[in-house]
XYZ file of C-alpha atoms in Angstrom:
555
model
C -0.037 0.197 0.333
C 3.002 2.409 0.646
C 6.130 2.367 -1.642
C 8.111 5.241 -0.943
C 9.051 7.692 1.499
C 6.408 10.714 2.311
C 7.854 13.738 1.884
C 4.813 15.687 2.575
C 4.444 14.431 6.469
C 5.378 16.785 8.976
C 8.742 16.085 10.512
C 7.298 16.882 14.207
C 6.452 13.530 15.642
C 2.969 12.937 16.786
C 2.601 13.825 20.287
C 2.572 11.662 23.446
C -1.122 11.751 24.251
C -2.680 10.374 27.565
C -0.018 7.886 26.904
C 0.235 6.302 23.905
C 3.231 6.954 22.933
C 5.818 6.984 25.360
C 10.094 6.815 25.047
C 11.275 4.218 26.038
C 14.743 4.367 27.745
C 18.092 3.956 26.860
C 18.148 0.827 29.417
C 14.911 -0.427 28.185
C 15.461 -0.813 24.286
C 18.499 -2.689 25.681
C 16.336 -5.166 28.003
C 14.501 -5.532 24.498
C 17.113 -6.067 22.242
C 17.879 -9.665 24.591
C 14.924 -10.330 22.567
C 15.610 -9.758 19.513
C 17.923 -8.065 17.129
C 18.245 -4.569 15.576
C 17.521 -4.234 11.245
C 18.360 -1.450 9.090
C 15.481 0.518 7.335
C 16.210 2.279 4.205
C 13.302 5.175 3.066
C 10.340 4.083 2.528
C 10.276 0.029 3.840
C 8.266 -1.311 4.452
C 7.982 -3.090 7.656
C 4.218 -4.005 8.487
C 1.396 -3.252 5.392
C -2.218 -2.961 6.358
C -4.913 -5.517 6.608
C -1.685 -7.935 7.277
C -0.693 -9.562 9.925
C 2.605 -7.672 12.574
C 5.866 -10.256 11.983
C 6.978 -8.216 15.193
C 7.208 -5.836 17.107
C 9.214 -2.902 16.024
C 10.851 0.205 18.071
C 13.173 2.715 16.603
C 16.065 3.475 17.162
C 17.556 5.703 14.851
C 14.959 7.624 12.830
C 11.397 7.735 11.734
C 8.379 6.314 10.638
C 5.199 6.604 9.334
C 1.765 4.447 10.166
C -0.849 4.571 8.388
C -4.454 4.372 8.366
C -5.440 4.522 4.591
C -9.144 3.830 3.884
C -10.622 2.656 0.658
C -12.891 5.891 0.381
C -10.028 7.753 -0.709
C -11.131 10.456 3.435
C -8.432 11.229 4.931
C -5.502 9.879 6.106
C -4.280 9.282 9.854
C -0.679 9.361 10.066
C 1.180 9.677 12.864
C 5.050 9.795 13.447
C 7.580 8.557 15.257
C 11.021 8.414 16.360
C 14.071 7.491 18.426
C 12.603 5.782 21.875
C 8.675 4.751 20.166
C 7.913 1.555 19.629
C 4.363 0.820 16.871
C 1.567 -1.192 17.126
C -1.520 -1.695 18.901
C -2.856 -4.904 21.652
C -4.096 -7.226 18.139
C -0.396 -7.588 18.175
C -0.720 -9.475 21.281
C -4.659 -10.942 19.560
C -2.978 -11.816 15.863
C -5.153 -8.975 14.415
C -3.766 -7.674 11.029
C -2.667 -5.052 11.118
C -4.732 -1.170 10.633
C -2.733 0.602 9.521
C 1.057 0.346 6.685
C 3.815 1.464 8.860
C 7.001 2.122 6.674
C 10.907 4.179 7.435
C 10.603 7.474 5.804
C 14.329 7.504 6.406
C 17.566 5.946 6.556
C 17.846 4.097 10.439
C 17.428 1.381 12.899
C 14.237 -0.565 14.463
C 14.511 -2.915 17.102
C 12.764 -6.260 15.313
C 11.164 -8.376 18.812
C 8.846 -11.930 17.261
C 5.474 -11.435 18.389
C 5.741 -14.194 21.159
C 9.081 -12.862 22.993
C 6.395 -9.739 23.349
C 3.783 -11.620 24.423
C 6.399 -12.793 27.577
C 7.995 -9.681 28.320
C 3.690 -8.241 28.527
C 3.047 -11.044 30.934
C 6.018 -10.925 32.854
C 8.305 -7.174 33.099
C 5.922 -5.210 35.079
C 7.116 -1.891 35.166
C 8.618 -2.348 30.690
C 5.273 -5.104 30.188
C 3.255 -2.462 31.948
C 4.593 0.284 29.313
C 3.730 -1.437 26.177
C 0.580 -3.239 27.499
C -0.700 0.600 28.544
C 0.224 1.926 25.881
C -1.225 -0.322 23.410
C -4.829 -0.579 25.313
C -5.047 3.651 24.784
C -4.069 3.475 21.177
C -6.592 1.175 20.320
C -9.659 3.151 22.943
C -8.234 6.146 20.296
C -8.510 4.431 17.318
C -11.935 2.831 18.883
C -13.288 6.796 19.092
C -11.669 8.074 15.902
C -13.219 5.658 13.809
C -10.255 3.981 12.412
C -9.644 0.119 11.225
C -12.630 -1.400 9.241
C -15.102 0.403 7.339
C -18.680 -1.440 7.911
C -21.130 0.029 4.589
C -24.466 -0.912 4.730
C -27.415 1.267 6.513
C -27.630 1.699 9.600
C -31.341 0.978 9.534
C -30.478 -2.380 8.138
C -30.515 -5.253 10.958
C -27.086 -7.695 9.544
C -25.147 -3.906 9.210
C -26.290 -3.281 12.935
C -25.267 -6.929 13.777
C -21.684 -6.176 12.266
C -21.145 -2.844 14.301
C -22.141 -4.679 17.419
C -19.407 -8.109 17.449
C -16.548 -5.276 16.187
C -17.330 -3.241 19.573
C -17.328 -6.291 21.581
C -15.302 -6.662 20.196
C -13.061 -3.746 20.236
C -12.381 -3.955 16.911
C -12.343 -0.251 15.452
C -14.392 0.490 12.845
C -16.152 3.256 11.655
C -19.855 2.736 9.922
C -19.734 4.355 5.722
C -24.038 4.191 6.792
C -25.710 4.837 2.762
C -28.540 7.093 4.047
C -26.384 10.406 4.935
C -22.564 9.484 4.527
C -21.455 10.654 0.770
C -18.500 8.190 0.984
C -20.941 5.526 0.806
C -22.296 6.318 -3.024
C -18.378 6.051 -3.451
C -17.101 2.909 -2.301
C -20.160 1.818 -3.871
C -19.396 2.180 -7.212
C -16.046 1.387 -6.877
C -16.772 -1.661 -5.812
C -19.649 -2.356 -7.885
C -22.108 -3.487 -5.356
C -25.530 -4.196 -5.533
C -28.032 -4.879 -3.091
C -27.554 -8.010 -2.567
C -23.336 -7.891 -1.359
C -24.836 -5.511 1.613
C -23.755 -4.729 4.027
C -19.245 -5.051 2.958
C -17.198 -5.079 5.586
C -14.121 -3.396 4.253
C -10.787 -4.915 6.658
C -7.986 -2.503 6.319
C -8.511 -1.117 2.959
C -7.412 -3.765 0.503
C -9.446 -6.720 1.971
C -13.326 -7.299 0.855
C -16.047 -9.276 2.862
C -19.983 -8.871 0.891
C -22.439 -9.848 2.884
C -20.221 -11.372 5.776
C -21.107 -13.456 8.699
C -19.698 -13.185 12.233
C -17.442 -16.606 11.185
C -15.520 -14.810 8.127
C -15.597 -11.669 10.233
C -13.815 -13.227 13.073
C -11.634 -15.147 10.179
C -10.037 -12.120 8.136
C -10.254 -10.880 12.119
C -7.663 -13.351 13.326
C -10.334 -13.644 15.678
C -10.999 -17.457 17.319
C -7.999 -18.981 15.173
C -7.170 -20.642 18.184
C -8.839 -24.297 17.851
C -10.056 -26.045 21.475
C -8.527 -29.477 21.602
C -11.038 -31.731 22.595
C -10.078 -32.610 25.654
C -9.447 -30.662 28.521
C -9.898 -30.316 32.799
C -12.369 -27.358 32.556
C -14.242 -26.171 29.890
C -15.480 -22.336 30.927
C -18.962 -21.520 28.469
C -19.450 -17.917 28.761
C -16.536 -15.602 29.113
C -18.123 -12.720 31.268
C -16.013 -11.239 34.928
C -16.965 -14.710 36.420
C -15.376 -16.946 33.409
C -12.591 -14.598 33.032
C -11.201 -15.270 36.742
C -12.314 -19.171 36.943
C -10.016 -19.482 33.337
C -7.362 -17.206 35.634
C -6.803 -19.094 38.957
C -7.631 -22.419 36.850
C -4.993 -21.998 34.065
C -3.153 -20.949 36.767
C -3.096 -23.472 38.960
C -2.351 -25.514 35.986
C -5.270 -27.120 34.749
C -6.289 -27.261 30.719
C -7.871 -24.509 30.147
C -10.944 -24.067 27.370
C -12.625 -20.648 27.467
C -15.791 -19.949 25.213
C -18.126 -16.828 24.269
C -20.642 -16.617 22.680
C -18.935 -13.585 20.730
C -16.691 -11.595 23.412
C -14.373 -11.771 26.214
C -16.032 -9.607 28.684
C -19.866 -9.681 28.835
C -21.878 -7.240 30.284
C -19.318 -5.980 31.621
C -17.217 -5.249 28.540
C -20.455 -2.606 27.659
C -19.795 -0.438 30.595
C -18.165 2.345 28.874
C -17.139 3.559 32.965
C -16.273 1.109 35.785
C -15.648 3.655 39.380
C -16.391 0.993 41.737
C -13.823 -1.870 40.935
C -11.600 -2.478 43.831
C -8.002 -1.271 42.921
C -8.838 1.088 39.787
C -9.751 4.231 41.271
C -9.471 6.287 38.763
C -11.577 4.080 37.050
C -11.324 1.636 33.728
C -13.767 1.173 31.402
C -15.128 -2.773 30.668
C -13.985 -3.719 27.234
C -10.900 -2.719 28.816
C -10.815 -4.705 31.587
C -11.886 -7.571 29.926
C -9.172 -7.268 27.515
C -6.557 -7.042 30.650
C -7.972 -10.889 32.193
C -8.176 -11.760 29.074
C -4.369 -11.629 27.879
C -3.643 -12.699 32.028
C -6.041 -16.079 31.352
C -4.059 -16.817 28.021
C -0.812 -16.169 29.935
C -1.665 -18.836 31.696
C -2.321 -21.428 29.237
C -6.090 -20.719 28.582
C -7.405 -20.781 25.090
C -10.331 -18.065 24.518
C -12.516 -19.825 21.626
C -15.230 -17.047 20.399
C -16.914 -16.507 18.747
C -18.395 -20.314 20.101
C -22.234 -21.003 20.309
C -22.452 -23.726 23.003
C -25.991 -25.099 21.307
C -26.138 -28.251 24.170
C -25.200 -30.121 27.268
C -25.518 -33.810 27.138
C -24.430 -35.369 30.151
C -25.091 -39.635 29.597
C -23.359 -42.435 31.810
C -21.479 -39.467 33.407
C -19.486 -37.461 30.640
C -19.538 -34.177 30.126
C -19.986 -33.733 26.271
C -20.821 -29.954 25.189
C -21.886 -29.452 20.974
C -21.571 -25.739 19.850
C -23.129 -24.720 16.733
C -20.426 -24.655 14.338
C -19.735 -28.502 14.826
C -17.207 -28.625 17.596
C -17.271 -30.881 20.351
C -15.458 -30.308 23.531
C -15.501 -33.274 26.030
C -14.546 -31.833 29.431
C -13.653 -33.285 32.573
C -15.821 -30.743 34.825
C -17.655 -27.527 33.707
C -18.329 -24.473 35.132
C -21.465 -22.395 33.656
C -20.693 -18.500 33.514
C -22.870 -17.608 30.520
C -24.980 -14.814 32.273
C -27.575 -13.505 30.484
C -29.404 -12.283 27.816
C -31.240 -8.332 28.241
C -35.081 -7.666 28.519
C -35.828 -6.108 26.120
C -39.471 -3.663 25.891
C -42.711 -4.029 26.125
C -43.433 -0.796 24.313
C -46.200 -0.565 21.347
C -44.515 -0.495 17.729
C -40.988 -1.210 19.110
C -40.401 -4.183 17.475
C -39.992 -2.086 14.662
C -37.030 -0.414 15.974
C -35.259 -3.164 17.538
C -32.127 -3.589 15.516
C -31.960 -0.388 13.941
C -32.560 2.044 16.690
C -32.177 0.516 20.233
C -29.920 -0.028 22.261
C -28.688 -2.665 25.230
C -25.051 -1.002 25.585
C -23.386 2.298 25.576
C -19.742 2.671 24.394
C -18.119 4.798 23.023
C -19.005 3.246 19.782
C -22.676 4.102 20.413
C -21.842 7.787 21.425
C -20.085 8.342 17.792
C -22.772 6.588 16.784
C -25.766 9.475 18.410
C -23.063 11.996 18.195
C -25.058 15.787 19.646
C -28.651 13.541 19.428
C -31.082 13.540 22.370
C -31.699 10.458 23.762
C -33.053 8.309 25.938
C -32.072 5.072 28.490
C -34.395 3.443 30.325
C -33.492 1.877 33.205
C -33.243 2.328 36.959
C -29.601 -0.105 38.160
C -26.014 1.546 38.394
C -25.832 0.267 34.470
C -28.465 2.342 33.473
C -26.664 5.481 34.589
C -23.887 4.497 33.591
C -25.063 5.205 30.313
C -26.756 8.505 30.729
C -23.841 10.031 32.438
C -21.619 9.011 29.461
C -24.273 10.013 26.851
C -24.052 13.005 28.070
C -20.786 14.239 27.453
C -21.806 14.111 23.907
C -26.151 14.441 24.027
C -27.654 17.527 23.452
C -30.086 15.625 25.944
C -30.387 12.488 27.875
C -33.567 11.435 29.042
C -33.501 9.074 32.266
C -36.485 6.572 32.004
C -37.186 5.233 35.869
C -40.227 2.629 37.059
C -39.607 3.509 40.621
C -39.770 6.472 42.747
C -36.424 6.948 44.208
C -32.421 6.681 42.338
C -30.914 5.625 45.057
C -33.720 2.554 45.920
C -30.804 0.220 41.997
C -28.411 2.647 41.694
C -24.705 3.793 43.552
C -24.746 7.002 45.517
C -22.023 7.933 43.075
C -24.459 7.405 40.509
C -27.186 8.958 41.870
C -25.112 12.504 42.622
C -23.463 12.337 38.607
C -27.231 12.540 37.163
C -28.861 14.548 39.444
C -25.960 17.608 39.012
C -25.444 16.475 35.339
C -26.785 19.732 33.053
C -28.011 17.226 30.470
C -29.901 14.492 32.032
C -33.733 14.821 32.585
C -35.011 11.817 35.494
C -38.587 10.662 34.653
C -39.478 9.229 37.618
C -41.941 6.508 38.446
C -42.415 6.110 34.170
C -42.548 4.033 31.747
C -42.283 4.059 27.576
C -45.926 3.262 26.064
C -45.201 3.831 22.853
C -42.972 4.095 19.700
C -43.368 5.713 16.498
C -41.737 6.876 13.645
C -41.767 5.691 9.369
C -38.142 4.033 8.513
C -36.117 5.379 11.564
C -37.263 5.071 15.129
C -38.092 9.875 15.736
C -40.325 9.576 18.863
C -41.260 7.414 21.323
C -43.962 8.618 24.891
C -43.311 7.803 28.181
C -46.075 7.556 30.999
C -46.126 8.567 34.190
C -47.398 5.124 36.689
C -48.892 7.347 39.056
C -50.204 10.254 37.348
C -51.507 8.442 33.971
C -49.979 11.275 32.038
C -48.032 11.325 29.076
C -44.606 12.727 27.419
C -43.744 12.432 24.037
C -39.836 12.634 23.597
C -37.941 12.710 20.306
C -34.730 10.499 19.610
C -33.397 7.967 16.685
C -32.056 6.218 19.997
C -33.167 4.246 22.873
C -30.856 2.352 25.085
C -32.044 -0.069 27.326
C -30.999 -1.565 30.664
C -34.093 -2.904 32.834
C -32.353 -6.279 33.406
C -32.516 -9.413 31.866
C -33.009 -13.128 32.131
C -30.686 -16.008 32.816
C -28.831 -17.110 29.346
C -29.631 -21.137 30.257
C -31.922 -22.558 27.061
C -28.912 -24.415 25.890
C -27.957 -26.847 28.388
C -31.044 -28.488 28.094
C -34.524 -29.477 30.277
C -32.299 -31.631 32.786
C -30.834 -29.428 34.327
C -32.050 -28.494 37.777
C -33.406 -24.279 37.801
C -35.567 -21.691 40.362
C -39.007 -20.394 39.358
C -36.907 -17.509 36.882
C -34.872 -20.283 35.781
C -31.475 -19.263 37.050
C -29.278 -22.155 37.910
C -30.019 -23.991 40.973
C -26.798 -24.758 42.862
C -25.999 -26.434 46.046
C -27.521 -27.722 48.396
C -30.681 -26.629 46.323
C -29.205 -28.607 43.491
C -29.110 -32.430 44.890
C -25.342 -31.126 45.980
C -24.666 -34.013 48.586
C -21.856 -31.503 50.858
C -23.207 -27.873 50.319
C -20.755 -26.929 52.527
C -17.823 -27.125 50.267
C -20.046 -27.686 46.273
C -22.143 -24.494 47.272
C -21.787 -23.423 43.263
C -22.150 -26.879 41.688
C -25.753 -28.397 40.167
C -27.965 -30.925 39.856
C -25.819 -32.599 37.442
C -22.356 -34.017 38.614
C -19.415 -31.862 37.276
C -21.215 -28.988 36.662
C -20.272 -25.497 37.845
C -22.625 -22.097 37.884
C -21.469 -19.179 38.791
C -21.780 -15.573 38.568
C -25.169 -13.778 37.286
C -26.442 -16.933 35.324
C -26.807 -18.811 39.918
C -30.123 -18.970 41.455
C -29.033 -15.899 44.267
C -25.872 -14.860 43.302
C -25.248 -10.951 43.682
C -26.050 -9.488 40.255
C -23.047 -7.201 40.596
C -19.301 -7.695 38.765
C -16.962 -7.577 42.021
C -19.206 -10.371 43.440
C -19.325 -12.652 39.895
C -15.623 -12.165 39.895
C -15.833 -13.232 42.888
C -17.726 -16.535 42.300
C -15.390 -17.158 39.387
C -11.770 -17.101 41.413
C -14.166 -19.470 44.381
C -15.480 -21.953 42.051
C -12.351 -23.363 41.221
C -11.069 -24.374 44.438
C -14.735 -27.260 43.794
C -13.398 -28.302 40.798
C -9.881 -29.330 42.322
C -11.768 -31.226 44.235
C -14.006 -32.768 41.974
C -11.963 -33.817 40.043
C -10.059 -35.599 42.628
C -11.926 -37.546 43.416
C -12.795 -38.618 39.262
C -15.654 -37.371 38.853
C -17.038 -39.791 41.327
C -18.966 -37.531 44.478
C -22.069 -37.597 43.476
């Protein structure tokens, strides 16, 4: 894509915004040299090409390099210039993803090339250098997502197929931008250039060169190197659901030496990955996004040897004869010695009149930087009275001209943390509608307004919006397990004494099926908080060890 030097590029280095582009010290470069080799590069030499997996981690010793994000539609190029001591790449380098940019030497110089496996060891074992690189990579990924770099998804924002791709990219923290057929003039340029017809849409453009026409999630995953590691057919422990509980179980089980497969239908992180900012989790006084927390936990699990299998949709559990087998939608079967179910919950949907017409185009169940970018300054409506709704309202209010928070209860303090209540009530662009609910949606090809009714007085108010965010709880994601595992009246999995486990004191997370444990939101009686889910995920590993030590014969 890039074949020569860039004489028009400013000689100034890209500023180190937010710690994204730190400069390595001499001793740090020397430490890296022990894992790689110094290479002479010539002006115009391509070190990594957009759309291809990078072969190495590169740090600049002498000279300068440029990082180009070039798009097929001819839009402006995002260019970064880095000199001695800087390093290039982002978190995708550690996850087997293709580069979303082309890296080229601007002038003759020297770079330090470190193989990716060696970089992985540095990041997960060196508390100073590894943390510096990892932190910079996470910040760069967040910046790329915020700027709409990376993938181009060409389609209509009102198309369910387009929404499916956008959700997949968002949950996997893939930098992307929607080129909207209904509102973006560059969409027509791309359609004509690629000679697309209706059957081709939506289109995914990977790094400006690879074109995927109306692709499935599996096809996009393969193109991005996601889920490329196939699990072995047997293992000590299979964890179904990679939310906070599943990630914690994977980290502790793998660190204890168990062979672990961690699977998820879409991506690691679960509902927590949809939180724009978590401020009440231990160890992060300034807060952290749920997606970043999930990414760190995933790297930690892989460090200890866990295999991450996602996207992988579990479709059935067979426990006939005492042997456990999990079937997945792609035909994969895994026979583990024990199973931890941490599949969490599925979002409840509003029953408002006519809302089903806009379910896949205007209704959201997450409020991250991706959704905020789509909404822009438009007014939005957020439904719910818990922490997720409060976090969404505060986050969206950064850019939206008005946020309407619709709450069924009479007091925000009933289900929302105190710190969030203060932020919501003090924000000048958030209007709270207590004892209210959305009863009707209206619009033509897109949502245009919702009607809110006060449950006490019956008074109705029409709110103009094209974006509705729903955080009203969820139902347990247990349908895939089949009928042979005990549940409570709401469908949550029974564990411990309630499930019939013989030793309920030490096996309080075991279900009615021997060797199958449940943790996190999917478990009946669990505390529906991220910190509690992490605790259960960590605690269940001791019970798995106890079960495996008996050869699975305790029941």
